[in-house]
Structures are given as C-alpha cells and as structure tokens.
Amino acid sequence: MKPMKLAEDTVYMPAAANARPIDLVHLSKYTLGNRDLENELMGLFRAQADVYLSRLAEAANDEDWVSAAHSLKGSAKALGAWQLADLAEFAERGAAVSERADALEEIRVAVAAVNAFIDGFREA
C-alpha cells in the first residue's frame, strides 16, 4: 500500500503488508480468552462495518463523515484491527472533502481484509 495524504500536514503510512488484520493477542485479552465471545464480536463487527461503510459513502456533510469514521474506528480498536482503526482515525481527523473517495477506498480494502481474516479464523 502506498502512503495516503488526507490533510495538508498529515500522511498516513499503512502497516506492513504481512501484518495480520486483527491482533489476536489483543482480542484474546479483551475477551479473556473466551472463543465464543471472540466469534460473537467478530460477527458483530462484520455486520456493523458494512453499516459504517455505507454511512461514509453517503455522508452528506462533515458531521456525518466524522461520526461514521469515529464509529468504525471504535469497532476496529475493540477487535485489535489496528490498520483499519488507523485509517478510520485518519479519515475522522483529516480527510478533506476532495480526498474522501480515496480514503473510503482505502478503508474498504482494509475492511475486506479484516472480514476475510474473520472468515478464516471462524472456520478454523
């Protein structure tokens, strides 16, 4: 992934390409090792991430955009999806209107990576 410039003085540098989309150590600590709870949280994330992506895509103003990015950031942090959380936080704090399409695409790619990881993890 290439660096993304969303604000005049801020550049987002994505995490290493080989990093897992979810920090399983964080998730395990967060759930006290309860695998059923981990699966439930991942399922909730999958459902909510689509809602947040839709809200970002349909944001009619700065408030809608910031609210959707903030909500996605919180959901990602709860799972330990740090790269996605960083992208959402960056979008929340600095995406100019003219840069939002690029930011949204980067976020969509990161959500897809998290969802694919969730699918593989839940099947294991």
XYZ file of N, CA, C and O in Angstrom:
496
model
N 0.825 -1.180 0.000
C 0.000 0.000 0.000
C 0.869 1.243 0.000
O 1.914 1.258 0.606
N 0.397 2.249 -0.665
C 1.139 3.499 -0.729
C 0.684 4.434 0.386
O -0.420 4.308 0.910
N 1.555 5.375 0.763
C 1.130 6.370 1.745
C -0.033 7.180 1.187
O -0.154 7.363 -0.013
N -0.892 7.644 2.063
C -2.069 8.398 1.641
C -2.036 9.763 2.317
O -1.859 9.846 3.528
N -2.192 10.813 1.544
C -2.204 12.166 2.088
C -3.651 12.631 2.156
O -4.292 12.806 1.143
N -4.140 12.813 3.386
C -5.528 13.215 3.565
C -5.677 14.634 4.090
O -6.749 15.186 4.041
N -4.650 15.190 4.592
C -4.720 16.549 5.106
C -3.406 17.242 4.763
O -2.420 16.585 4.433
N -3.383 18.526 4.844
C -2.212 19.280 4.418
C -0.907 18.798 5.036
O 0.084 18.646 4.359
N -0.893 18.553 6.320
C 0.353 18.216 7.005
C 0.376 16.784 7.534
O 1.241 16.453 8.325
N -0.527 15.930 7.117
C -0.627 14.598 7.694
C -0.567 13.551 6.595
O -1.276 13.643 5.611
N 0.276 12.554 6.796
C 0.374 11.444 5.859
C 0.174 10.161 6.638
O 0.789 9.954 7.674
N -0.693 9.296 6.140
C -0.938 8.006 6.762
C -0.041 6.972 6.101
O -0.023 6.851 4.887
N 0.720 6.252 6.888
C 1.561 5.171 6.376
C 0.950 3.849 6.839
O 0.881 3.581 8.030
N 0.482 3.020 5.897
C -0.132 1.757 6.283
C 0.854 0.827 6.970
O 2.051 0.931 6.777
N 0.304 -0.093 7.745
C 1.116 -1.098 8.427
C 1.739 -2.032 7.399
O 1.341 -2.062 6.240
N 2.688 -2.796 7.832
C 3.358 -3.746 6.941
C 2.342 -4.683 6.301
O 1.366 -5.095 6.929
N 2.583 -5.018 5.057
C 1.644 -5.848 4.301
C 1.476 -7.231 4.906
O 0.444 -7.865 4.724
N 2.477 -7.715 5.643
C 2.386 -9.058 6.211
C 1.751 -9.081 7.599
O 1.632 -10.140 8.202
N 1.357 -7.939 8.122
C 0.729 -7.884 9.437
C -0.680 -8.468 9.361
O -1.385 -8.280 8.377
N -1.074 -9.182 10.400
C -2.432 -9.719 10.446
C -3.421 -8.565 10.578
O -3.167 -7.602 11.288
N -4.586 -8.703 9.941
C -5.593 -7.637 10.042
C -6.178 -7.482 11.448
O -6.716 -6.432 11.778
N -6.083 -8.536 12.268
C -6.571 -8.480 13.649
C -5.464 -8.964 14.575
O -4.856 -10.013 14.341
N -5.238 -8.228 15.628
C -4.273 -8.599 16.663
C -4.966 -9.598 17.590
O -5.753 -9.218 18.461
N -4.677 -10.880 17.399
C -5.362 -11.925 18.163
C -4.980 -11.914 19.637
O -5.787 -12.317 20.480
N -3.788 -11.437 19.958
C -3.398 -11.328 21.365
C -4.282 -10.285 22.049
O -4.821 -10.520 23.138
N -4.465 -9.138 21.395
C -5.352 -8.100 21.952
C -6.771 -8.642 22.117
O -7.389 -8.467 23.167
N -7.270 -9.296 21.082
C -8.639 -9.818 21.124
C -8.800 -10.821 22.255
O -9.797 -10.792 22.982
N -7.813 -11.681 22.425
C -7.880 -12.677 23.493
C -7.866 -12.025 24.873
O -8.602 -12.439 25.775
N -7.052 -10.991 25.037
C -7.033 -10.259 26.311
C -8.366 -9.568 26.555
O -8.889 -9.557 27.666
N -8.904 -8.982 25.495
C -10.171 -8.244 25.572
C -11.331 -9.167 25.965
O -12.239 -8.758 26.672
N -11.273 -10.425 25.499
C -12.358 -11.381 25.755
C -12.017 -12.375 26.856
O -12.781 -13.300 27.099
N -10.861 -12.184 27.479
C -10.371 -13.106 28.499
C -10.273 -14.534 27.967
O -10.509 -15.505 28.677
N -9.912 -14.638 26.683
C -9.711 -15.939 26.064
C -10.977 -16.700 25.728
O -10.920 -17.867 25.344
N -12.120 -16.069 25.832
C -13.396 -16.735 25.556
C -13.620 -16.766 24.038
O -13.959 -15.766 23.415
N -13.426 -17.933 23.437
C -13.515 -18.072 21.975
C -14.930 -17.763 21.466
O -15.083 -17.191 20.397
N -15.954 -18.145 22.230
C -17.320 -17.832 21.813
C -17.537 -16.320 21.747
O -18.173 -15.819 20.818
N -17.004 -15.615 22.725
C -17.130 -14.158 22.738
C -16.332 -13.538 21.584
O -16.798 -12.595 20.939
N -15.159 -14.085 21.303
C -14.375 -13.603 20.164
C -15.180 -13.742 18.872
O -15.245 -12.812 18.066
N -15.784 -14.907 18.676
C -16.590 -15.136 17.477
C -17.786 -14.193 17.416
O -18.137 -13.690 16.348
N -18.408 -13.954 18.565
C -19.548 -13.039 18.600
C -19.124 -11.617 18.232
O -19.789 -10.946 17.434
N -18.009 -11.168 18.785
C -17.517 -9.821 18.468
C -17.145 -9.693 17.003
O -17.433 -8.668 16.372
N -16.533 -10.726 16.450
C -16.181 -10.675 15.032
C -17.430 -10.642 14.156
O -17.472 -9.918 13.160
N -18.449 -11.395 14.530
C -19.698 -11.363 13.774
C -20.368 -10.001 13.847
O -20.881 -9.489 12.838
N -20.358 -9.414 15.026
C -20.921 -8.068 15.183
C -20.137 -7.053 14.357
O -20.728 -6.169 13.720
N -18.818 -7.189 14.355
C -18.005 -6.273 13.556
C -18.383 -6.379 12.089
O -18.564 -5.365 11.417
N -18.496 -7.597 11.587
C -18.829 -7.788 10.161
C -20.130 -7.079 9.813
O -20.222 -6.420 8.791
N -21.129 -7.215 10.652
C -22.423 -6.583 10.382
C -22.324 -5.057 10.456
O -22.841 -4.349 9.592
N -21.636 -4.559 11.465
C -21.552 -3.116 11.669
C -20.631 -2.440 10.659
O -20.882 -1.305 10.254
N -19.578 -3.110 10.237
C -18.633 -2.494 9.303
C -19.336 -2.093 8.011
O -19.078 -1.013 7.467
N -20.238 -2.933 7.535
C -20.983 -2.586 6.321
C -21.848 -1.347 6.527
O -21.973 -0.512 5.634
N -22.430 -1.231 7.703
C -23.240 -0.051 8.023
C -22.363 1.198 8.018
O -22.719 2.222 7.429
N -21.188 1.118 8.641
C -20.296 2.280 8.701
C -19.770 2.651 7.318
O -19.646 3.839 6.999
N -19.462 1.636 6.493
C -19.026 1.925 5.125
C -20.122 2.649 4.343
O -19.849 3.612 3.615
N -21.350 2.205 4.505
C -22.474 2.871 3.837
C -22.626 4.304 4.322
O -22.857 5.216 3.525
N -22.495 4.496 5.626
C -22.612 5.854 6.170
C -21.502 6.761 5.656
O -21.741 7.945 5.376
N -20.286 6.230 5.544
C -19.199 7.029 4.979
C -19.498 7.392 3.526
O -19.324 8.536 3.120
N -19.940 6.413 2.754
C -20.218 6.638 1.329
C -21.342 7.651 1.128
O -21.331 8.398 0.147
N -22.297 7.675 2.035
C -23.464 8.537 1.902
C -23.376 9.814 2.738
O -24.348 10.578 2.782
N -22.229 10.051 3.370
C -22.089 11.225 4.238
C -22.408 12.504 3.466
O -21.787 12.799 2.450
N -23.388 13.232 3.965
C -23.835 14.456 3.306
C -23.081 15.683 3.803
O -23.124 16.737 3.176
N -22.385 15.530 4.927
C -21.680 16.670 5.494
C -20.529 16.164 6.373
O -20.372 14.965 6.571
N -19.747 17.094 6.903
C -18.596 16.737 7.732
C -19.018 15.951 8.974
O -18.344 15.002 9.366
N -20.102 16.348 9.590
C -20.558 15.680 10.811
C -20.885 14.204 10.557
O -20.498 13.336 11.344
N -21.569 13.917 9.458
C -21.896 12.526 9.122
C -20.632 11.716 8.861
O -20.509 10.570 9.289
N -19.701 12.306 8.122
C -18.439 11.628 7.795
C -17.652 11.306 9.066
O -17.203 10.183 9.277
N -17.485 12.317 9.920
C -16.706 12.149 11.152
C -17.368 11.123 12.063
O -16.689 10.271 12.650
N -18.674 11.164 12.180
C -19.394 10.216 13.037
C -19.207 8.773 12.564
O -18.938 7.873 13.366
N -19.333 8.548 11.264
C -19.168 7.189 10.726
C -17.730 6.713 10.894
O -17.491 5.561 11.287
N -16.767 7.576 10.612
C -15.351 7.206 10.760
C -15.031 6.907 12.218
O -14.325 5.942 12.533
N -15.564 7.712 13.126
C -15.338 7.510 14.553
C -15.912 6.166 15.026
O -15.270 5.432 15.776
N -17.114 5.849 14.583
C -17.744 4.579 14.968
C -16.958 3.390 14.439
O -16.746 2.398 15.153
N -16.519 3.468 13.201
C -15.719 2.393 12.619
C -14.399 2.244 13.369
O -13.953 1.128 13.641
N -13.793 3.348 13.720
C -12.538 3.329 14.474
C -12.727 2.580 15.797
O -11.917 1.715 16.148
N -13.793 2.862 16.510
C -14.042 2.201 17.789
C -14.253 0.703 17.634
O -13.714 -0.094 18.417
N -15.009 0.312 16.631
C -15.237 -1.112 16.386
C -13.943 -1.820 16.030
O -13.674 -2.935 16.484
N -13.136 -1.187 15.212
C -11.860 -1.785 14.808
C -10.913 -1.917 15.995
O -10.247 -2.951 16.158
N -10.859 -0.906 16.834
C -9.978 -0.963 18.005
C -10.410 -2.060 18.972
O -9.564 -2.707 19.595
N -11.696 -2.272 19.117
C -12.175 -3.321 20.020
C -11.662 -4.692 19.588
O -11.340 -5.533 20.427
N -11.565 -4.918 18.279
C -11.068 -6.198 17.760
C -9.552 -6.266 17.733
O -8.992 -7.354 17.662
N -8.908 -5.133 17.721
C -7.466 -5.123 17.509
C -7.138 -5.043 16.032
O -6.073 -5.475 15.597
N -8.040 -4.486 15.238
C -7.808 -4.273 13.803
C -7.130 -2.911 13.655
O -7.738 -1.923 13.255
N -5.844 -2.881 14.009
C -5.131 -1.613 14.166
C -4.996 -0.837 12.859
O -5.147 0.391 12.867
N -4.700 -1.506 11.767
C -4.543 -0.789 10.499
C -5.854 -0.116 10.100
O -5.876 1.045 9.713
N -6.953 -0.841 10.222
C -8.256 -0.267 9.919
C -8.577 0.877 10.879
O -9.075 1.923 10.462
N -8.295 0.684 12.146
C -8.544 1.743 13.136
C -7.745 2.995 12.797
O -8.261 4.121 12.894
N -6.484 2.812 12.372
C -5.660 3.961 11.990
C -6.243 4.687 10.779
O -6.270 5.916 10.739
N -6.688 3.933 9.793
C -7.297 4.551 8.611
C -8.558 5.322 8.993
O -8.778 6.447 8.530
N -9.391 4.721 9.825
C -10.629 5.378 10.246
C -10.330 6.633 11.066
O -10.974 7.664 10.890
N -9.327 6.538 11.935
C -8.965 7.708 12.737
C -8.412 8.820 11.844
O -8.723 9.996 12.023
N -7.616 8.444 10.871
C -7.076 9.420 9.945
C -8.194 10.099 9.153
O -8.199 11.316 8.977
N -9.153 9.305 8.713
C -10.304 9.859 7.991
C -11.114 10.777 8.899
O -11.576 11.839 8.487
N -11.263 10.362 10.139
C -12.024 11.147 11.117
C -11.371 12.514 11.356
O -12.060 13.523 11.454
N -10.066 12.537 11.413
C -9.365 13.768 11.772
C -8.957 14.646 10.611
O -8.793 15.846 10.801
N -8.778 14.063 9.410
C -8.161 14.909 8.415
C -8.616 14.811 6.982
O -8.025 15.469 6.139
N -9.595 14.029 6.665
C -9.954 13.863 5.255
C -10.720 15.068 4.731
O -11.835 15.343 5.149
N -10.092 15.772 3.810
C -10.776 16.872 3.133
C -11.832 16.271 2.210
O -11.725 15.117 1.786
N -12.855 17.021 1.918
C -13.947 16.524 1.072
C -13.412 15.965 -0.236
O -13.845 14.903 -0.699
N -12.446 16.633 -0.844
C -11.897 16.186 -2.132
C -11.094 14.883 -2.027
O -10.856 14.229 -3.026
N -10.718 14.494 -0.824
C -9.907 13.297 -0.613
C -10.702 12.128 -0.043
O -10.159 11.047 0.153
N -11.961 12.322 0.189
C -12.753 11.293 0.860
C -12.974 10.044 0.021
O -13.044 8.945 0.559
N -13.061 10.173 -1.277
C -13.239 8.983 -2.121
C -12.030 8.061 -1.985
O -12.189 6.840 -1.847
N -10.830 8.620 -1.989
C -9.618 7.812 -1.806
C -9.567 7.204 -0.413
O -9.214 6.036 -0.254
N -9.917 7.993 0.586
C -9.928 7.486 1.958
C -10.923 6.345 2.099
O -10.621 5.313 2.712
N -12.101 6.507 1.529
C -13.129 5.473 1.606
C -12.654 4.193 0.933
O -12.874 3.093 1.447
N -11.979 4.309 -0.197
C -11.471 3.116 -0.890
C -10.432 2.401 -0.034
O -10.441 1.170 0.068
N -9.522 3.134 0.579
C -8.524 2.532 1.473
C -9.213 1.823 2.640
O -8.817 0.727 3.032
N -10.244 2.439 3.181
C -10.986 1.839 4.292
C -11.708 0.582 3.824
O -11.707 -0.437 4.518
N -12.307 0.630 2.650
C -12.991 -0.566 2.116
C -12.032 -1.735 1.965
O -12.370 -2.872 2.290
N -10.845 -1.469 1.462
C -9.838 -2.528 1.299
C -9.469 -3.109 2.667
O -9.363 -4.331 2.828
N -9.280 -2.246 3.654
C -8.920 -2.708 4.997
C -10.058 -3.505 5.633
O -9.826 -4.530 6.273
N -11.305 -3.066 5.448
C -12.459 -3.810 5.978
C -12.528 -5.184 5.312
O -12.766 -6.197 5.987
N -12.305 -5.239 4.014
C -12.331 -6.521 3.300
C -11.257 -7.461 3.843
O -11.512 -8.671 4.014
N -10.081 -6.932 4.142
C -9.011 -7.756 4.706
C -9.390 -8.280 6.086
O -9.167 -9.458 6.406
N -9.986 -7.427 6.913
C -10.426 -7.853 8.245
C -11.512 -8.915 8.111
O -11.475 -9.950 8.784
N -12.476 -8.684 7.228
C -13.560 -9.652 7.048
C -13.044 -10.995 6.545
O -13.499 -12.052 7.000
N -12.092 -10.987 5.622
C -11.513 -12.239 5.129
C -10.777 -12.966 6.254
O -10.871 -14.198 6.372
N -10.072 -12.218 7.070
C -9.381 -12.819 8.216
C -10.392 -13.422 9.182
O -10.200 -14.533 9.677
N -11.473 -12.702 9.433
C -12.531 -13.212 10.315
C -13.096 -14.514 9.763
O -13.278 -15.482 10.508
N -13.371 -14.554 8.479
C -13.912 -15.776 7.874
C -12.974 -16.955 8.087
O -13.416 -18.038 8.458
N -11.695 -16.752 7.865
C -10.722 -17.825 8.055
C -10.592 -18.233 9.505
O -10.475 -19.408 9.829
N -10.625 -17.267 10.395
C -10.485 -17.535 11.830
C -11.683 -18.307 12.356
O -11.539 -19.254 13.113
N -12.868 -17.921 11.934
C -14.082 -18.567 12.430
C -14.242 -19.981 11.886
O -14.879 -20.810 12.512
N -13.650 -20.243 10.730
C -13.732 -21.589 10.142
C -12.751 -22.537 10.814
O -12.939 -23.743 10.781
N -11.686 -22.002 11.389
C -10.643 -22.820 11.997
C -11.110 -23.532 13.247
O -12.044 -23.242 13.867
